[in-house]
Every structure is written in C-alpha cells, then in structure tokens.
Amino acid sequence: MNSNDENSAAIDRRYLDAALRLARRHEGMTGTNPSVVCLLVRDDGEGSYIIGSGITARGGRPHAEPIALAEVGSSAKGATAYVTLEPCAHHGRTPPCAQTLIDAGVTRVVTAIVDPDARVNGKGHATLENAGIEVVQIDGGNAASRVMQGYLKMRSSNNPFVTLKLAMTNEGVMGVRDKQQVRITGSESKAQTHLMRARHDAILVGIGTVLSDDPGLTCRLPGLEARSPIRVVLDAGALLEAQHQLVSSAHALPTFAIAPNDVARNWQDMLAKHGVSRLACELDGAHIALPELLDDLAAKGIQSVMVEGGSKVAESFLKENLVDEIMLYVGGEPEVTNIPKDAVIAPFTPDNLPEGFEIREELRFGSDLCLRLCKVAG
Ligand code: AOF
Ligand code: ZN
C-alpha cells in the first residue's frame, strides 16, 4: 500500500464511520427495514467534502440513497457514495437503489456490510460493478452490526434483538419490595436509558413492575418524545387496570398486554376501550412462554426489544438464553447500602456476571458505571 492508498483508505474509513454514526438517528423508527445512511462525497481536486446525505425514512421508506441523491441533483456525477448497507437490488416498494446510484452517475460506492436480505445479498454490489462502478467493501465491524443489530438478528433467526437493561448496586440490589422508586442510579444514567428506549422498537416489562412503579415507559428526553417505543407488558394474570399509566395512555402510544386467551371478557373490553391491544400467548406452567412471544413480536415487525422491568423477567429471559446484550448500570451513589430487608435482588451481580457474556464496553455516566455485556463469540 503506498501512502496515497493509505490516505484514501483512511478517508473512506472516516466517511463510513460518520455514516454509521448518523445511522443511529433512525434506529427504532424504520420498521422492518434497517436504518441506513448514504453520504455523497465529492473531491474536485482540493480535498473531499460531503455534498449530501440521506437516511432511511421513518417507517422504512424511501431508502437512504434516493433521499441523498435528491438532495444533490446533478452534482452526484463523479461522486463517491458511502452507504452503511449494500444498496438494494430488488424492485420493492421503491426502485433498486443500486440502479438509482448508477443512473445518477456516482462512480464509487463504499459500503460497510453485505445485505443478508436474500433479494439483495451480493446482487447490489454486483449490479454496481457490472455498470463499471468501483465498489469498496470495508469491514464495518462492531459499529455496523450494532446500528443494524435488530435487522441482522431478524434476518438470521427471525427473532428480535433483545437488550436487557438492569440497574443495580454493587451488591446486586435493584430495589426494595413495596417501596416505590428506590434511587439506584443518577440522572445521567436515566437519560441514557431514555435514549435506549428511543432506539428500540419495543420495551417490555413484567406486570410486577407495573404494580409497583406504574411506569410510563416513554422516552422523555427533550425533543425525542415522539420516539417512544411500543410498550409490552407480560400480564398472564390479567392484573392491568384502567388507571395504570400504560393503559390510560394507550391511545397515544401503542401498548400490548400479553395474556392467555381465557382471560375474563370484561377485562379484555376494558383494555380495548383504552386502546390496549391484547396479544394472546402460550403458557409454560404459570408463565408466559417467552420464545413464542418473541416469535409473535417478530411477526408484528418488531426487530428490537428492550427488556426493562423486573428481576424475575430478567431472570426468565436469561435462563431461556433469549438475551443478546445486557446494559448493566451500577449505581455509584445508590440510596440503599448493603442488602436491605426486602431487597429485590438481581439475577446476577457486577462481580458475578452471567455465563456466556463478556464486557465489551465500560462507560461512565455521572457517578455510575455502565457495562455493555455481549455474548461470547462462538
Ligand atoms: C437500501 N437502502 O436505506 C434500506 C435498504 O420493503 P422494501 O422494498 O423497502 O425493502 C426492504 C429491504 O431493503 C430490506 O430488507 C433491506 O434489504 C433493504 N434496506 N436498502 O438500499 C436503505 N433501508
Ligand atoms: Zn434501496
């Protein structure tokens, strides 16, 4: 590699990384489509610069490429397109993006990942190459798989990506029974949690969390209120009531109550009146069968689920090996010390992490520690 090539590889990496960062903006908003970004870059001899950008629109269409191309018009001629996913090759609800890039006169395309969608899977790159366009595929690495984790999980296993979020003290205390809102982490961690909510398609809690905390489970970050995910409550015993926030706000924000078919008619009527959708489930003993539930959520187009409530729910998801990633918040200045009477204990502690997971990232939010735990590869 001569120094010119090295320089050009570093420039490609920089623009692609920028595109991947930008793609996080529409995470949780593109339905069954991944959030893809296309950056159009020109170099007229005095260094490269971005002339336009597009991101997969809310709901999944239009795709990123036509949005970016529409922004720049004829300046696309001779430009390089940095696209976080292989441009599509199929005639779907929009024409194939690979062809749209060719027609616009783009001469180079740099992508981060081959699209696992069978309709594309290498055909997008081949279409471009057959038209004489230089295609460079850079390993997008963790950043690429992270921004598309829901999409990639769905494509590989037909199940949503499951993130388990837990907040606990060093001793593994998550709260105190019958005592509402025991402070475990600080305001910065809370804001991060709300950002996580915005990035997921659905947020899931057990009925125990509803009965003890009556949470709204919305994203309350200024300007991001409209990014609140669908809410899912595991409620095998039909205990949700009209005055619970999740029920009373269901007309404004989709809410699913997961309960078996034989629940009382008047309870179902109450849910329907408030706009809560009941999703039938199978029971595994007295508990909701979680793998089947994930199948049902996948069928509804939910690609990512954040499991946020209850040590029991967390334990069940872990036991059944349904968790892809754990975001573990460890409070630096919790309201409780040691292990108080009636403590709600987490299924694991920061010193004794669940088997099969490793620390991928260590972050600090205020005085709290946040560990991102991923499955050990292989
Ligand atoms: C792109 N650019 O921005 C996105 C792509 O139902 P359709 O027609 O929208 O097709 C969905 C597929 O399109 C999806 O499975 C994935 O292969 C691709 N997504 N492709 O070129 C984009 N979001
Ligand atoms: Zn496309």
Tab-separated table of C-alpha atoms and ligand atoms in Angstrom:
chain	number	residue	atom	x	y	z
A	1	MET	CA	0.000	0.000	0.000
A	2	ASN	CA	1.577	3.335	-0.953
A	3	SER	CA	0.909	6.452	1.071
A	4	ASN	CA	-1.758	7.643	-1.374
A	5	ASP	CA	-3.686	4.386	-0.972
A	6	GLU	CA	-3.270	4.599	2.788
A	7	ASN	CA	-4.613	8.104	2.770
A	8	SER	CA	-7.584	7.117	0.632
A	9	ALA	CA	-8.334	4.093	2.894
A	10	ALA	CA	-8.280	6.364	5.942
A	11	ILE	CA	-10.628	8.833	4.234
A	12	ASP	CA	-13.022	6.014	3.308
A	13	ARG	CA	-12.995	4.755	6.879
A	14	ARG	CA	-13.693	8.238	8.224
A	15	TYR	CA	-16.712	8.877	5.981
A	16	LEU	CA	-18.096	5.400	6.525
A	17	ASP	CA	-17.766	5.793	10.313
A	18	ALA	CA	-19.542	9.138	10.063
A	19	ALA	CA	-22.335	7.467	8.084
A	20	LEU	CA	-22.632	4.706	10.692
A	21	ARG	CA	-22.858	7.267	13.493
A	22	LEU	CA	-25.547	9.153	11.612
A	23	ALA	CA	-27.495	5.935	11.012
A	24	ARG	CA	-28.118	5.619	14.747
A	25	ARG	CA	-30.534	8.537	14.416
A	26	HIS	CA	-33.310	6.461	12.937
A	27	GLU	CA	-32.752	3.320	14.987
A	28	GLY	CA	-36.100	2.070	16.200
A	29	MET	CA	-38.007	4.118	13.597
A	30	THR	CA	-37.655	2.208	10.340
A	31	GLY	CA	-39.934	-0.766	10.922
A	32	THR	CA	-38.568	-3.970	9.401
A	33	ASN	CA	-36.014	-2.005	7.406
A	34	PRO	CA	-32.594	-1.171	8.854
A	35	SER	CA	-31.677	2.465	9.412
A	36	VAL	CA	-29.211	3.066	6.579
A	37	VAL	CA	-27.238	6.215	5.750
A	38	CYS	CA	-25.880	7.307	2.391
A	39	LEU	CA	-23.299	10.112	2.344
A	40	LEU	CA	-22.374	11.592	-1.028
A	41	VAL	CA	-18.833	12.895	-1.188
A	42	ARG	CA	-17.029	14.813	-3.929
A	43	ASP	CA	-13.412	15.644	-4.453
A	44	ASP	CA	-12.831	18.330	-7.090
A	45	GLY	CA	-9.082	18.322	-6.526
A	46	GLU	CA	-8.907	20.299	-3.325
A	47	GLY	CA	-9.863	17.617	-0.883
A	48	SER	CA	-13.081	15.725	-0.316
A	49	TYR	CA	-16.282	17.096	1.138
A	50	ILE	CA	-19.828	15.914	1.800
A	51	ILE	CA	-22.391	17.220	-0.676
A	52	GLY	CA	-25.452	15.401	0.573
A	53	SER	CA	-26.800	12.778	2.894
A	54	GLY	CA	-29.848	10.590	3.258
A	55	ILE	CA	-31.156	8.302	5.962
A	56	THR	CA	-33.838	5.623	5.613
A	57	ALA	CA	-37.068	7.468	6.273
A	58	ARG	CA	-39.394	6.813	9.207
A	59	GLY	CA	-41.312	3.638	8.555
A	60	GLY	CA	-38.510	2.332	6.305
A	61	ARG	CA	-39.077	4.143	3.001
A	62	PRO	CA	-37.803	5.879	0.956
A	63	HIS	CA	-34.401	4.254	1.283
A	64	ALA	CA	-31.322	6.323	2.121
A	65	GLU	CA	-29.803	6.543	-1.368
A	66	PRO	CA	-32.644	8.281	-3.292
A	67	ILE	CA	-33.007	10.781	-0.437
A	68	ALA	CA	-29.304	11.698	-0.643
A	69	LEU	CA	-29.385	11.824	-4.455
A	70	ALA	CA	-32.446	14.061	-4.496
A	71	GLU	CA	-30.578	16.479	-2.262
A	72	VAL	CA	-27.657	16.935	-4.675
A	73	GLY	CA	-29.167	16.650	-8.140
A	74	SER	CA	-26.589	16.566	-10.951
A	75	SER	CA	-23.663	17.043	-8.535
A	76	ALA	CA	-23.876	13.302	-7.899
A	77	LYS	CA	-21.965	12.785	-11.162
A	78	GLY	CA	-18.493	11.562	-10.253
A	79	ALA	CA	-19.243	11.427	-6.519
A	80	THR	CA	-18.497	8.618	-4.087
A	81	ALA	CA	-21.422	7.179	-2.130
A	82	TYR	CA	-20.720	5.884	1.378
A	83	VAL	CA	-23.603	3.565	2.218
A	84	THR	CA	-23.786	1.705	5.541
A	85	LEU	CA	-25.504	-1.281	3.881
A	86	GLU	CA	-25.104	-2.797	0.433
A	87	PRO	CA	-27.501	-0.840	-1.837
A	88	CYS	CA	-30.582	-2.874	-2.630
A	89	ALA	CA	-31.014	-4.687	-5.947
A	90	HIS	CA	-34.675	-5.619	-5.774
A	91	HIS	CA	-37.782	-3.927	-7.087
A	92	GLY	CA	-39.623	-3.484	-3.811
A	93	ARG	CA	-41.842	-0.585	-2.969
A	94	THR	CA	-39.028	1.587	-4.314
A	95	PRO	CA	-36.801	1.007	-7.382
A	96	PRO	CA	-33.449	-0.704	-6.702
A	97	CYS	CA	-31.025	1.730	-5.071
A	98	ALA	CA	-28.021	0.212	-6.885
A	99	GLN	CA	-29.601	1.223	-10.210
A	100	THR	CA	-30.549	4.657	-8.857
A	101	LEU	CA	-26.887	5.275	-7.916
A	102	ILE	CA	-25.780	4.155	-11.409
A	103	ASP	CA	-28.336	6.413	-13.123
A	104	ALA	CA	-27.218	9.375	-11.031
A	105	GLY	CA	-23.622	8.992	-12.236
A	106	VAL	CA	-21.978	8.015	-8.944
A	107	THR	CA	-18.585	6.480	-9.781
A	108	ARG	CA	-17.540	4.855	-6.498
A	109	VAL	CA	-19.525	3.138	-3.755
A	110	VAL	CA	-18.122	2.274	-0.321
A	111	THR	CA	-20.242	0.028	1.892
A	112	ALA	CA	-19.948	-1.492	5.364
A	113	ILE	CA	-21.932	-4.684	5.176
A	114	VAL	CA	-23.388	-7.128	2.635
A	115	ASP	CA	-27.180	-7.126	2.893
A	116	PRO	CA	-28.369	-10.509	4.235
A	117	ASP	CA	-31.792	-9.996	2.593
A	118	ALA	CA	-31.941	-12.813	0.011
A	119	ARG	CA	-33.303	-10.360	-2.569
A	120	VAL	CA	-30.064	-8.363	-2.305
A	121	ASN	CA	-27.217	-10.440	-0.804
A	122	GLY	CA	-24.353	-9.506	-3.128
A	123	LYS	CA	-26.578	-8.568	-6.068
A	124	GLY	CA	-26.450	-4.873	-5.172
A	125	HIS	CA	-22.659	-4.862	-5.298
A	126	ALA	CA	-22.656	-6.947	-8.494
A	127	THR	CA	-25.114	-4.577	-10.226
A	128	LEU	CA	-22.847	-1.643	-9.420
A	129	GLU	CA	-19.676	-3.434	-10.546
A	130	ASN	CA	-21.291	-4.568	-13.789
A	131	ALA	CA	-22.003	-0.926	-14.541
A	132	GLY	CA	-18.300	-0.131	-14.114
A	133	ILE	CA	-18.586	1.403	-10.660
A	134	GLU	CA	-15.765	0.813	-8.215
A	135	VAL	CA	-17.176	-0.952	-5.146
A	136	VAL	CA	-15.183	-0.994	-1.930
A	137	GLN	CA	-16.460	-3.004	0.962
A	138	ILE	CA	-14.870	-2.069	4.268
A	139	ASP	CA	-15.498	-4.244	7.272
A	140	GLY	CA	-17.935	-2.109	9.188
A	141	GLY	CA	-17.069	-4.071	12.325
A	142	ASN	CA	-18.927	-3.549	15.567
A	143	ALA	CA	-20.323	-0.162	14.623
A	144	ALA	CA	-22.074	-1.591	11.566
A	145	SER	CA	-23.517	-4.638	13.252
A	146	ARG	CA	-24.578	-2.524	16.217
A	147	VAL	CA	-26.607	0.003	14.286
A	148	MET	CA	-28.312	-2.818	12.387
A	149	GLN	CA	-28.443	-5.350	15.204
A	150	GLY	CA	-32.234	-5.717	15.124
A	151	TYR	CA	-32.316	-6.115	11.362
A	152	LEU	CA	-29.412	-8.595	11.307
A	153	LYS	CA	-30.890	-10.692	14.124
A	154	MET	CA	-34.242	-10.835	12.335
A	155	ARG	CA	-32.596	-11.849	9.076
A	156	SER	CA	-30.519	-14.571	10.742
A	157	SER	CA	-33.042	-16.011	13.196
A	158	ASN	CA	-36.426	-14.399	12.589
A	159	ASN	CA	-36.383	-13.095	16.150
A	160	PRO	CA	-35.940	-9.601	17.532
A	161	PHE	CA	-32.678	-8.487	19.130
A	162	VAL	CA	-33.148	-8.482	22.906
A	163	THR	CA	-31.360	-5.977	25.105
A	164	LEU	CA	-31.683	-6.492	28.837
A	165	LYS	CA	-31.312	-3.294	30.824
A	166	LEU	CA	-30.653	-3.612	34.530
A	167	ALA	CA	-29.731	-1.090	37.217
A	168	MET	CA	-28.317	-2.372	40.483
A	169	THR	CA	-25.947	-1.612	43.315
A	170	ASN	CA	-22.580	-3.309	43.690
A	171	GLU	CA	-24.317	-5.892	45.841
A	172	GLY	CA	-26.925	-6.613	43.138
A	173	VAL	CA	-29.799	-4.735	44.812
A	174	MET	CA	-32.336	-3.455	42.266
A	175	GLY	CA	-34.857	-2.018	44.720
A	176	VAL	CA	-36.863	-2.713	47.849
A	177	ARG	CA	-40.147	-4.597	47.747
A	178	ASP	CA	-43.233	-2.391	48.241
A	179	LYS	CA	-41.112	0.752	48.191
A	180	GLN	CA	-41.529	2.740	45.000
A	181	GLN	CA	-38.668	4.234	43.023
A	182	VAL	CA	-35.633	3.488	45.169
A	183	ARG	CA	-32.819	5.509	43.609
A	184	ILE	CA	-30.090	3.224	42.339
A	185	THR	CA	-28.526	5.312	39.559
A	186	GLY	CA	-28.268	9.046	38.818
A	187	SER	CA	-29.825	11.396	36.298
A	188	GLU	CA	-27.217	10.803	33.556
A	189	SER	CA	-27.974	7.068	33.572
A	190	LYS	CA	-31.666	7.841	33.449
A	191	ALA	CA	-31.179	9.969	30.348
A	192	GLN	CA	-29.162	7.151	28.757
A	193	THR	CA	-31.983	4.726	29.498
A	194	HIS	CA	-34.442	7.023	27.768
A	195	LEU	CA	-32.116	7.181	24.764
A	196	MET	CA	-32.040	3.379	24.711
A	197	ARG	CA	-35.829	3.365	24.731
A	198	ALA	CA	-35.841	5.657	21.696
A	199	ARG	CA	-33.546	3.271	19.823
A	200	HIS	CA	-35.670	0.169	20.363
A	201	ASP	CA	-38.864	-0.865	18.625
A	202	ALA	CA	-40.426	-2.166	21.817
A	203	ILE	CA	-39.899	-2.030	25.553
A	204	LEU	CA	-41.017	-4.943	27.689
A	205	VAL	CA	-41.786	-5.238	31.413
A	206	GLY	CA	-43.480	-7.717	33.706
A	207	ILE	CA	-46.718	-6.896	35.491
A	208	GLY	CA	-44.803	-6.746	38.806
A	209	THR	CA	-43.056	-3.590	37.608
A	210	VAL	CA	-46.397	-2.036	36.626
A	211	LEU	CA	-47.949	-2.857	40.001
A	212	SER	CA	-45.035	-1.471	41.988
A	213	ASP	CA	-43.910	1.523	39.880
A	214	ASP	CA	-46.761	2.310	37.463
A	215	PRO	CA	-44.209	3.363	34.819
A	216	GLY	CA	-44.989	5.280	31.610
A	217	LEU	CA	-42.060	3.680	29.723
A	218	THR	CA	-41.842	6.613	27.350
A	219	CYS	CA	-38.808	8.440	26.065
A	220	ARG	CA	-38.877	11.750	27.900
A	221	LEU	CA	-35.748	13.358	26.509
A	222	PRO	CA	-36.497	16.858	25.217
A	223	GLY	CA	-37.224	16.671	21.504
A	224	LEU	CA	-37.307	12.875	21.442
A	225	GLU	CA	-40.746	12.332	22.970
A	226	ALA	CA	-42.102	11.116	19.647
A	227	ARG	CA	-39.508	8.336	19.658
A	228	SER	CA	-41.147	6.353	22.458
A	229	PRO	CA	-41.268	2.646	21.625
A	230	ILE	CA	-44.223	0.262	21.657
A	231	ARG	CA	-44.843	-0.963	25.193
A	232	VAL	CA	-45.284	-4.628	26.023
A	233	VAL	CA	-46.476	-5.931	29.410
A	234	LEU	CA	-46.353	-9.571	30.456
A	235	ASP	CA	-49.626	-9.980	32.297
A	236	ALA	CA	-50.590	-13.664	32.489
A	237	GLY	CA	-52.896	-12.954	35.453
A	238	ALA	CA	-54.814	-10.079	33.811
A	239	LEU	CA	-53.874	-7.582	36.509
A	240	LEU	CA	-53.531	-4.409	34.427
A	241	GLU	CA	-56.085	-1.795	35.451
A	242	ALA	CA	-57.577	1.225	33.741
A	243	GLN	CA	-55.734	3.684	35.978
A	244	HIS	CA	-52.283	2.311	35.178
A	245	GLN	CA	-50.319	4.771	33.082
A	246	LEU	CA	-49.641	2.163	30.407
A	247	VAL	CA	-53.386	1.684	29.960
A	248	SER	CA	-54.574	5.265	30.293
A	249	SER	CA	-52.039	6.480	27.706
A	250	ALA	CA	-52.509	3.617	25.233
A	251	HIS	CA	-54.500	5.690	22.752
A	252	ALA	CA	-51.433	7.896	22.363
A	253	LEU	CA	-48.805	5.152	22.446
A	254	PRO	CA	-49.279	1.566	21.280
A	255	THR	CA	-49.357	-0.883	24.172
A	256	PHE	CA	-49.599	-4.676	24.091
A	257	ALA	CA	-50.810	-6.696	27.047
A	258	ILE	CA	-49.639	-10.283	26.806
A	259	ALA	CA	-52.206	-12.598	28.351
A	260	PRO	CA	-53.701	-16.002	27.586
A	261	ASN	CA	-56.909	-16.418	25.616
A	262	ASP	CA	-59.117	-17.433	28.532
A	263	VAL	CA	-58.874	-14.127	30.447
A	264	ALA	CA	-62.140	-12.507	31.542
A	265	ARG	CA	-64.191	-10.856	28.802
A	266	ASN	CA	-64.752	-7.659	30.773
A	267	TRP	CA	-61.003	-7.253	31.308
A	268	GLN	CA	-60.454	-7.568	27.562
A	269	ASP	CA	-63.200	-4.999	26.997
A	270	MET	CA	-61.535	-2.608	29.444
A	271	LEU	CA	-58.241	-2.951	27.552
A	272	ALA	CA	-59.920	-2.456	24.192
A	273	LYS	CA	-61.735	0.644	25.426
A	274	HIS	CA	-58.424	2.229	26.362
A	275	GLY	CA	-56.682	1.190	23.166
A	276	VAL	CA	-54.509	-1.568	24.635
A	277	SER	CA	-54.052	-4.489	22.236
A	278	ARG	CA	-54.120	-7.892	23.823
A	279	LEU	CA	-51.706	-10.347	22.328
A	280	ALA	CA	-52.519	-13.985	23.049
A	281	CYS	CA	-49.715	-16.079	24.454
A	282	GLU	CA	-48.895	-19.638	25.261
A	283	LEU	CA	-48.249	-20.554	28.862
A	284	ASP	CA	-45.304	-22.514	30.132
A	285	GLY	CA	-46.704	-23.584	33.515
A	286	ALA	CA	-47.919	-20.336	35.066
A	287	HIS	CA	-45.537	-18.248	32.973
A	288	ILE	CA	-45.778	-16.724	29.548
A	289	ALA	CA	-43.799	-18.774	27.023
A	290	LEU	CA	-41.121	-16.279	26.026
A	291	PRO	CA	-39.675	-17.833	22.826
A	292	GLU	CA	-43.172	-17.984	21.328
A	293	LEU	CA	-43.813	-14.426	22.440
A	294	LEU	CA	-40.664	-13.248	20.646
A	295	ASP	CA	-41.868	-15.064	17.523
A	296	ASP	CA	-45.160	-13.189	17.759
A	297	LEU	CA	-43.437	-9.840	18.255
A	298	ALA	CA	-41.215	-10.590	15.245
A	299	ALA	CA	-44.338	-11.288	13.191
A	300	LYS	CA	-45.542	-7.811	14.135
A	301	GLY	CA	-42.361	-6.352	12.642
A	302	ILE	CA	-40.654	-5.683	15.972
A	303	GLN	CA	-36.903	-6.025	15.396
A	304	SER	CA	-35.567	-4.947	18.771
A	305	VAL	CA	-36.880	-5.344	22.288
A	306	MET	CA	-35.545	-3.679	25.400
A	307	VAL	CA	-36.381	-5.708	28.496
A	308	GLU	CA	-36.532	-3.185	31.267
A	309	GLY	CA	-38.593	-4.400	34.093
A	310	GLY	CA	-38.309	-6.772	36.955
A	311	SER	CA	-35.666	-9.131	38.274
A	312	LYS	CA	-37.945	-12.108	37.571
A	313	VAL	CA	-38.482	-11.132	33.942
A	314	ALA	CA	-34.737	-10.568	33.569
A	315	GLU	CA	-34.031	-13.951	35.095
A	316	SER	CA	-36.510	-15.711	32.801
A	317	PHE	CA	-35.058	-14.139	29.670
A	318	LEU	CA	-31.534	-15.070	30.785
A	319	LYS	CA	-32.487	-18.616	31.771
A	320	GLU	CA	-34.046	-19.213	28.384
A	321	ASN	CA	-30.977	-17.832	26.651
A	322	LEU	CA	-33.004	-15.128	24.891
A	323	VAL	CA	-30.800	-12.133	25.734
A	324	ASP	CA	-28.414	-10.770	23.089
A	325	GLU	CA	-26.947	-7.862	25.016
A	326	ILE	CA	-27.028	-6.591	28.598
A	327	MET	CA	-26.698	-2.949	29.551
A	328	LEU	CA	-25.774	-3.090	33.205
A	329	TYR	CA	-25.909	0.149	35.180
A	330	VAL	CA	-24.156	0.016	38.534
A	331	GLY	CA	-25.159	2.881	40.817
A	332	GLY	CA	-22.230	4.882	42.224
A	333	GLU	CA	-24.316	6.664	44.848
A	334	PRO	CA	-27.378	4.488	45.466
A	335	GLU	CA	-29.989	5.271	48.071
A	336	VAL	CA	-29.542	1.832	49.637
A	337	THR	CA	-26.407	0.348	51.130
A	338	ASN	CA	-25.547	-3.313	51.679
A	339	ILE	CA	-28.556	-5.595	51.247
A	340	PRO	CA	-31.601	-4.107	52.996
A	341	LYS	CA	-34.516	-6.160	54.282
A	342	ASP	CA	-36.972	-6.947	51.449
A	343	ALA	CA	-34.362	-6.132	48.833
A	344	VAL	CA	-35.164	-7.039	45.233
A	345	ILE	CA	-32.078	-8.923	44.158
A	346	ALA	CA	-30.857	-9.067	40.570
A	347	PRO	CA	-30.255	-12.408	38.865
A	348	PHE	CA	-26.501	-11.631	38.919
A	349	THR	CA	-24.132	-9.054	40.400
A	350	PRO	CA	-21.464	-6.838	38.796
A	351	ASP	CA	-18.823	-9.211	40.243
A	352	ASN	CA	-20.555	-12.337	39.054
A	353	LEU	CA	-21.741	-11.765	35.506
A	354	PRO	CA	-23.978	-14.280	33.740
A	355	GLU	CA	-22.228	-17.090	31.977
A	356	GLY	CA	-21.736	-16.663	28.264
A	357	PHE	CA	-21.403	-12.852	28.392
A	358	GLU	CA	-18.302	-10.701	28.310
A	359	ILE	CA	-17.704	-7.000	28.911
A	360	ARG	CA	-17.498	-5.255	25.532
A	361	GLU	CA	-17.630	-1.661	26.728
A	362	GLU	CA	-17.208	0.207	30.011
A	363	LEU	CA	-18.858	3.600	30.246
A	364	ARG	CA	-19.292	6.188	32.994
A	365	PHE	CA	-22.474	8.200	33.411
A	366	GLY	CA	-22.057	10.637	36.306
A	367	SER	CA	-21.018	8.513	39.252
A	368	ASP	CA	-22.465	5.328	37.750
A	369	LEU	CA	-20.674	2.610	35.859
A	370	CYS	CA	-22.334	1.159	32.768
A	371	LEU	CA	-21.157	-2.139	31.333
A	372	ARG	CA	-22.192	-3.345	27.904
A	373	LEU	CA	-22.158	-7.125	28.002
A	374	CYS	CA	-22.254	-9.109	24.788
A	375	LYS	CA	-22.445	-12.799	24.091
A	376	VAL	CA	-19.079	-14.502	23.993
A	377	ALA	CA	-18.480	-15.293	20.330
A	378	GLY	CA	-18.576	-18.891	19.163
B	1	AOF	C1	-31.123	0.254	0.783
B	1	AOF	N1	-31.214	1.444	1.403
B	1	AOF	O1	-31.982	2.731	3.072
B	1	AOF	C2	-32.517	0.456	3.139
B	1	AOF	C3	-32.381	-0.800	2.482
B	1	AOF	O2	-39.562	-3.363	1.544
B	1	AOF	P1	-38.500	-2.593	0.835
B	1	AOF	O3	-38.669	-2.552	-0.634
B	1	AOF	O4	-38.255	-1.250	1.458
B	1	AOF	O5	-37.150	-3.420	1.047
B	1	AOF	C4	-36.665	-3.734	2.303
B	1	AOF	C5	-35.227	-4.182	2.161
B	1	AOF	O6	-34.445	-3.115	1.652
B	1	AOF	C6	-34.561	-4.548	3.466
B	1	AOF	O7	-34.799	-5.896	3.817
B	1	AOF	C7	-33.107	-4.342	3.093
B	1	AOF	O8	-32.679	-5.417	2.293
B	1	AOF	C8	-33.151	-3.124	2.217
B	1	AOF	N2	-32.961	-1.900	3.000
B	1	AOF	N3	-31.655	-0.855	1.331
B	1	AOF	O9	-30.545	0.172	-0.310
B	1	AOF	C9	-31.901	1.595	2.556
B	1	AOF	N4	-33.209	0.578	4.288
B	2	ZN	ZN	-32.827	0.540	-1.600
